[in-house]
């Protein structure tokens, strides 16, 4: 008996790290499709902008929230996308925000104090990842003030941008505490990307912005939208190779959805071969010299719609939606508090499988 106790003690000393690594890697493979460390933030390993860094205080906050969730048997959101402006300097062919612009003259953008109050409400509710979106978020002058307002012990933040102003803003974003910048890029050819985004010179600005961000230590990501055409003609794989050559940390892959300016096109026009998409992603995720590649379709197929379960979207006007691609609002934060709106959203979520009938996987 004494010998076994001694042996177990030494086994813990020699095997504990392998045991913990196996748990960590298995979890990440199931969530992301890979377990690469894509970079470091405040001395902690980063696996994706979808997740809080490992060994970080926000991770401790997330784990504590999950304990509370299990005790209350009620979902707690981990991710919030906050739209901070409806302005944009591009006119992208596939813009998902386009539908929200219908009554823009009747709506007022949230002020700086209102935005900070909403950020506080998100943190109090349990959010540990805040993504700033638009419009084009870098057009909002107080963006760095909003990033700096986030309690870095509770949450991390990323920003989605078209990249036009990134080179000039990168240093301020880093100083404010942003973890990662996600830059939209839809073709490896400048003329195609610029035409798609209807902004001449944008491809060049994207590359310059990525390099400037890397120079000052910001994690960088290419956010790209894949179609059946780019999947089958090799353009998507060329994008992954470009990402490797640019030394970005991550590639986020979104399959085309029937939303915004594409409301009447997808998936009626063409369906994406998701099996082929995920096969290609697995191929490049297995290569150590490539960035981490995360496909929303992979997460969606594994866990279903995350809207109202782990995630929600707040419009620049304070409306709370299940996701960026759902037009239905469950309340406005100028009239109600976030916890009450979230509870209403969850109650509805429990009655249906999906919120957005336009999503390729959604049925309701």
Short mmCIF file of N, CA and C in Angstrom, two decimals, residues 115-182:
data_model
loop_
_atom_site.label_atom_id
_atom_site.label_comp_id
_atom_site.label_asym_id
_atom_site.label_seq_id
_atom_site.Cartn_x
_atom_site.Cartn_y
_atom_site.Cartn_z
N UNK A 115 -22.52 53.12 -24.60
CA UNK A 115 -21.70 51.97 -24.98
C UNK A 115 -20.95 51.39 -23.78
N UNK A 116 -20.40 52.26 -22.95
CA UNK A 116 -19.67 51.79 -21.78
C UNK A 116 -20.60 51.08 -20.80
N UNK A 117 -21.79 51.60 -20.65
CA UNK A 117 -22.78 50.96 -19.78
C UNK A 117 -23.12 49.56 -20.31
N UNK A 118 -23.25 49.45 -21.62
CA UNK A 118 -23.57 48.16 -22.24
C UNK A 118 -22.42 47.18 -22.07
N UNK A 119 -21.19 47.66 -22.23
CA UNK A 119 -20.03 46.79 -22.00
C UNK A 119 -20.03 46.27 -20.57
N UNK A 120 -20.33 47.14 -19.62
CA UNK A 120 -20.42 46.71 -18.21
C UNK A 120 -21.49 45.65 -18.01
N UNK A 121 -22.64 45.84 -18.67
CA UNK A 121 -23.73 44.87 -18.56
C UNK A 121 -23.32 43.53 -19.15
N UNK A 122 -22.59 43.57 -20.26
CA UNK A 122 -22.10 42.33 -20.88
C UNK A 122 -21.19 41.57 -19.92
N UNK A 123 -20.27 42.29 -19.29
CA UNK A 123 -19.34 41.66 -18.35
C UNK A 123 -20.08 41.11 -17.14
N UNK A 124 -21.05 41.86 -16.64
CA UNK A 124 -21.83 41.40 -15.49
C UNK A 124 -22.65 40.16 -15.82
N UNK A 125 -23.07 40.05 -17.08
CA UNK A 125 -23.87 38.89 -17.50
C UNK A 125 -23.01 37.64 -17.66
N UNK A 126 -21.70 37.83 -17.87
CA UNK A 126 -20.80 36.69 -17.99
C UNK A 126 -20.01 36.63 -19.28
N UNK A 127 -20.17 37.63 -20.15
CA UNK A 127 -19.45 37.65 -21.43
C UNK A 127 -17.94 37.74 -21.17
N UNK A 128 -17.17 36.90 -21.87
CA UNK A 128 -15.72 36.92 -21.71
C UNK A 128 -14.98 37.25 -23.01
N UNK A 129 -15.71 37.28 -24.13
CA UNK A 129 -15.14 37.69 -25.42
C UNK A 129 -16.05 38.73 -26.05
N UNK A 130 -15.50 39.92 -26.30
CA UNK A 130 -16.25 40.99 -26.94
C UNK A 130 -15.63 41.29 -28.30
N UNK A 131 -16.44 41.18 -29.35
CA UNK A 131 -16.00 41.51 -30.70
C UNK A 131 -16.66 42.81 -31.14
N UNK A 132 -15.85 43.77 -31.54
CA UNK A 132 -16.39 45.03 -32.04
C UNK A 132 -16.56 44.93 -33.55
N UNK A 133 -17.78 45.22 -34.01
CA UNK A 133 -18.11 45.14 -35.43
C UNK A 133 -18.81 46.42 -35.86
N UNK A 134 -19.18 46.48 -37.13
CA UNK A 134 -19.83 47.68 -37.64
C UNK A 134 -21.03 47.32 -38.49
N UNK A 135 -21.16 48.08 -39.60
CA UNK A 135 -20.31 49.09 -40.21
C UNK A 135 -18.81 48.79 -40.13
N UNK A 136 -18.07 49.87 -40.21
CA UNK A 136 -16.62 49.80 -40.06
C UNK A 136 -16.25 50.41 -38.72
N UNK A 137 -15.90 49.58 -37.73
CA UNK A 137 -15.69 50.08 -36.37
C UNK A 137 -14.57 51.11 -36.23
N UNK A 138 -13.59 51.10 -37.13
CA UNK A 138 -12.50 52.07 -37.01
C UNK A 138 -12.93 53.48 -37.42
N UNK A 139 -14.14 53.61 -37.96
CA UNK A 139 -14.67 54.94 -38.26
C UNK A 139 -15.22 55.62 -37.01
N UNK A 140 -15.40 54.85 -35.95
CA UNK A 140 -15.87 55.44 -34.69
C UNK A 140 -14.67 55.99 -33.94
N UNK A 141 -14.69 57.28 -33.66
CA UNK A 141 -13.52 57.97 -33.09
C UNK A 141 -13.14 57.48 -31.70
N UNK A 142 -14.12 57.01 -30.93
CA UNK A 142 -13.83 56.60 -29.55
C UNK A 142 -13.64 55.09 -29.42
N UNK A 143 -13.33 54.41 -30.51
CA UNK A 143 -13.18 52.95 -30.48
C UNK A 143 -12.13 52.52 -29.45
N UNK A 144 -11.00 53.22 -29.40
CA UNK A 144 -9.95 52.81 -28.47
C UNK A 144 -10.36 53.06 -27.02
N UNK A 145 -11.14 54.08 -26.79
CA UNK A 145 -11.66 54.35 -25.45
C UNK A 145 -12.60 53.23 -25.01
N UNK A 146 -13.39 52.72 -25.94
CA UNK A 146 -14.31 51.62 -25.62
C UNK A 146 -13.55 50.32 -25.34
N UNK A 147 -12.50 50.06 -26.12
CA UNK A 147 -11.67 48.88 -25.88
C UNK A 147 -11.00 48.97 -24.51
N UNK A 148 -10.46 50.14 -24.21
CA UNK A 148 -9.76 50.34 -22.93
C UNK A 148 -10.70 50.20 -21.74
N UNK A 149 -11.99 50.45 -21.96
CA UNK A 149 -12.97 50.39 -20.87
C UNK A 149 -13.21 48.96 -20.40
N UNK A 150 -12.94 47.97 -21.24
CA UNK A 150 -13.19 46.58 -20.88
C UNK A 150 -12.26 46.15 -19.75
N UNK A 151 -12.81 45.54 -18.73
CA UNK A 151 -12.03 45.00 -17.63
C UNK A 151 -11.26 43.78 -18.14
N UNK A 152 -9.94 43.92 -18.27
CA UNK A 152 -9.13 42.87 -18.88
C UNK A 152 -8.99 41.63 -17.99
N UNK A 153 -9.41 41.74 -16.73
CA UNK A 153 -9.44 40.55 -15.86
C UNK A 153 -10.66 39.69 -16.14
N UNK A 154 -11.66 40.28 -16.82
CA UNK A 154 -12.91 39.56 -17.08
C UNK A 154 -13.08 39.13 -18.52
N UNK A 155 -12.53 39.89 -19.47
CA UNK A 155 -12.79 39.60 -20.88
C UNK A 155 -11.66 40.08 -21.78
N UNK A 156 -11.63 39.53 -22.98
CA UNK A 156 -10.72 39.99 -24.03
C UNK A 156 -11.55 40.53 -25.18
N UNK A 157 -10.89 41.23 -26.10
CA UNK A 157 -11.62 41.83 -27.21
C UNK A 157 -10.89 41.66 -28.52
N UNK A 158 -11.69 41.57 -29.59
CA UNK A 158 -11.19 41.57 -30.96
C UNK A 158 -12.02 42.55 -31.77
N UNK A 159 -11.55 42.83 -32.97
CA UNK A 159 -12.22 43.82 -33.81
C UNK A 159 -12.23 43.33 -35.25
N UNK A 160 -13.38 43.44 -35.90
CA UNK A 160 -13.51 43.09 -37.31
C UNK A 160 -13.47 44.37 -38.14
N UNK A 161 -12.59 44.41 -39.14
CA UNK A 161 -12.39 45.63 -39.92
C UNK A 161 -12.13 45.31 -41.38
N UNK A 162 -12.46 46.27 -42.25
CA UNK A 162 -12.13 46.09 -43.67
C UNK A 162 -10.66 46.43 -43.94
N UNK A 163 -9.98 47.00 -42.94
CA UNK A 163 -8.54 47.22 -43.03
C UNK A 163 -8.10 48.55 -43.59
N UNK A 164 -9.02 49.38 -44.05
CA UNK A 164 -8.64 50.63 -44.72
C UNK A 164 -7.86 51.56 -43.80
N UNK A 165 -8.24 51.62 -42.53
CA UNK A 165 -7.61 52.54 -41.58
C UNK A 165 -6.71 51.83 -40.59
N UNK A 166 -6.47 50.55 -40.78
CA UNK A 166 -5.78 49.75 -39.77
C UNK A 166 -4.33 50.18 -39.57
N UNK A 167 -3.63 50.46 -40.63
CA UNK A 167 -2.22 50.84 -40.51
C UNK A 167 -2.06 52.05 -39.59
N UNK A 168 -2.95 53.01 -39.73
CA UNK A 168 -2.86 54.24 -38.93
C UNK A 168 -3.35 54.03 -37.50
N UNK A 169 -4.24 53.06 -37.28
CA UNK A 169 -4.87 52.87 -35.97
C UNK A 169 -4.24 51.76 -35.13
N UNK A 170 -3.38 50.94 -35.73
CA UNK A 170 -2.89 49.73 -35.06
C UNK A 170 -2.26 50.01 -33.70
N UNK A 171 -1.40 51.00 -33.63
CA UNK A 171 -0.69 51.28 -32.38
C UNK A 171 -1.66 51.68 -31.26
N UNK A 172 -2.66 52.49 -31.60
CA UNK A 172 -3.66 52.90 -30.60
C UNK A 172 -4.48 51.71 -30.12
N UNK A 173 -4.82 50.82 -31.04
CA UNK A 173 -5.60 49.63 -30.69
C UNK A 173 -4.82 48.74 -29.73
N UNK A 174 -3.55 48.56 -30.02
CA UNK A 174 -2.69 47.76 -29.15
C UNK A 174 -2.60 48.38 -27.76
N UNK A 175 -2.39 49.68 -27.70
CA UNK A 175 -2.27 50.38 -26.42
C UNK A 175 -3.56 50.28 -25.61
N UNK A 176 -4.70 50.25 -26.29
CA UNK A 176 -6.00 50.17 -25.60
C UNK A 176 -6.26 48.79 -25.03
N UNK A 177 -5.49 47.77 -25.49
CA UNK A 177 -5.64 46.43 -24.95
C UNK A 177 -6.34 45.43 -25.84
N UNK A 178 -6.52 45.77 -27.14
CA UNK A 178 -7.14 44.83 -28.07
C UNK A 178 -6.27 43.58 -28.21
N UNK A 179 -6.90 42.40 -28.23
CA UNK A 179 -6.15 41.15 -28.37
C UNK A 179 -5.84 40.85 -29.83
N UNK A 180 -6.85 40.98 -30.69
CA UNK A 180 -6.66 40.54 -32.08
C UNK A 180 -7.48 41.40 -33.03
N UNK A 181 -6.93 41.63 -34.21
CA UNK A 181 -7.64 42.35 -35.26
C UNK A 181 -7.95 41.37 -36.39
N UNK A 182 -9.22 41.29 -36.77
CA UNK A 182 -9.69 40.37 -37.81
C UNK A 182 -10.00 41.18 -39.06
#
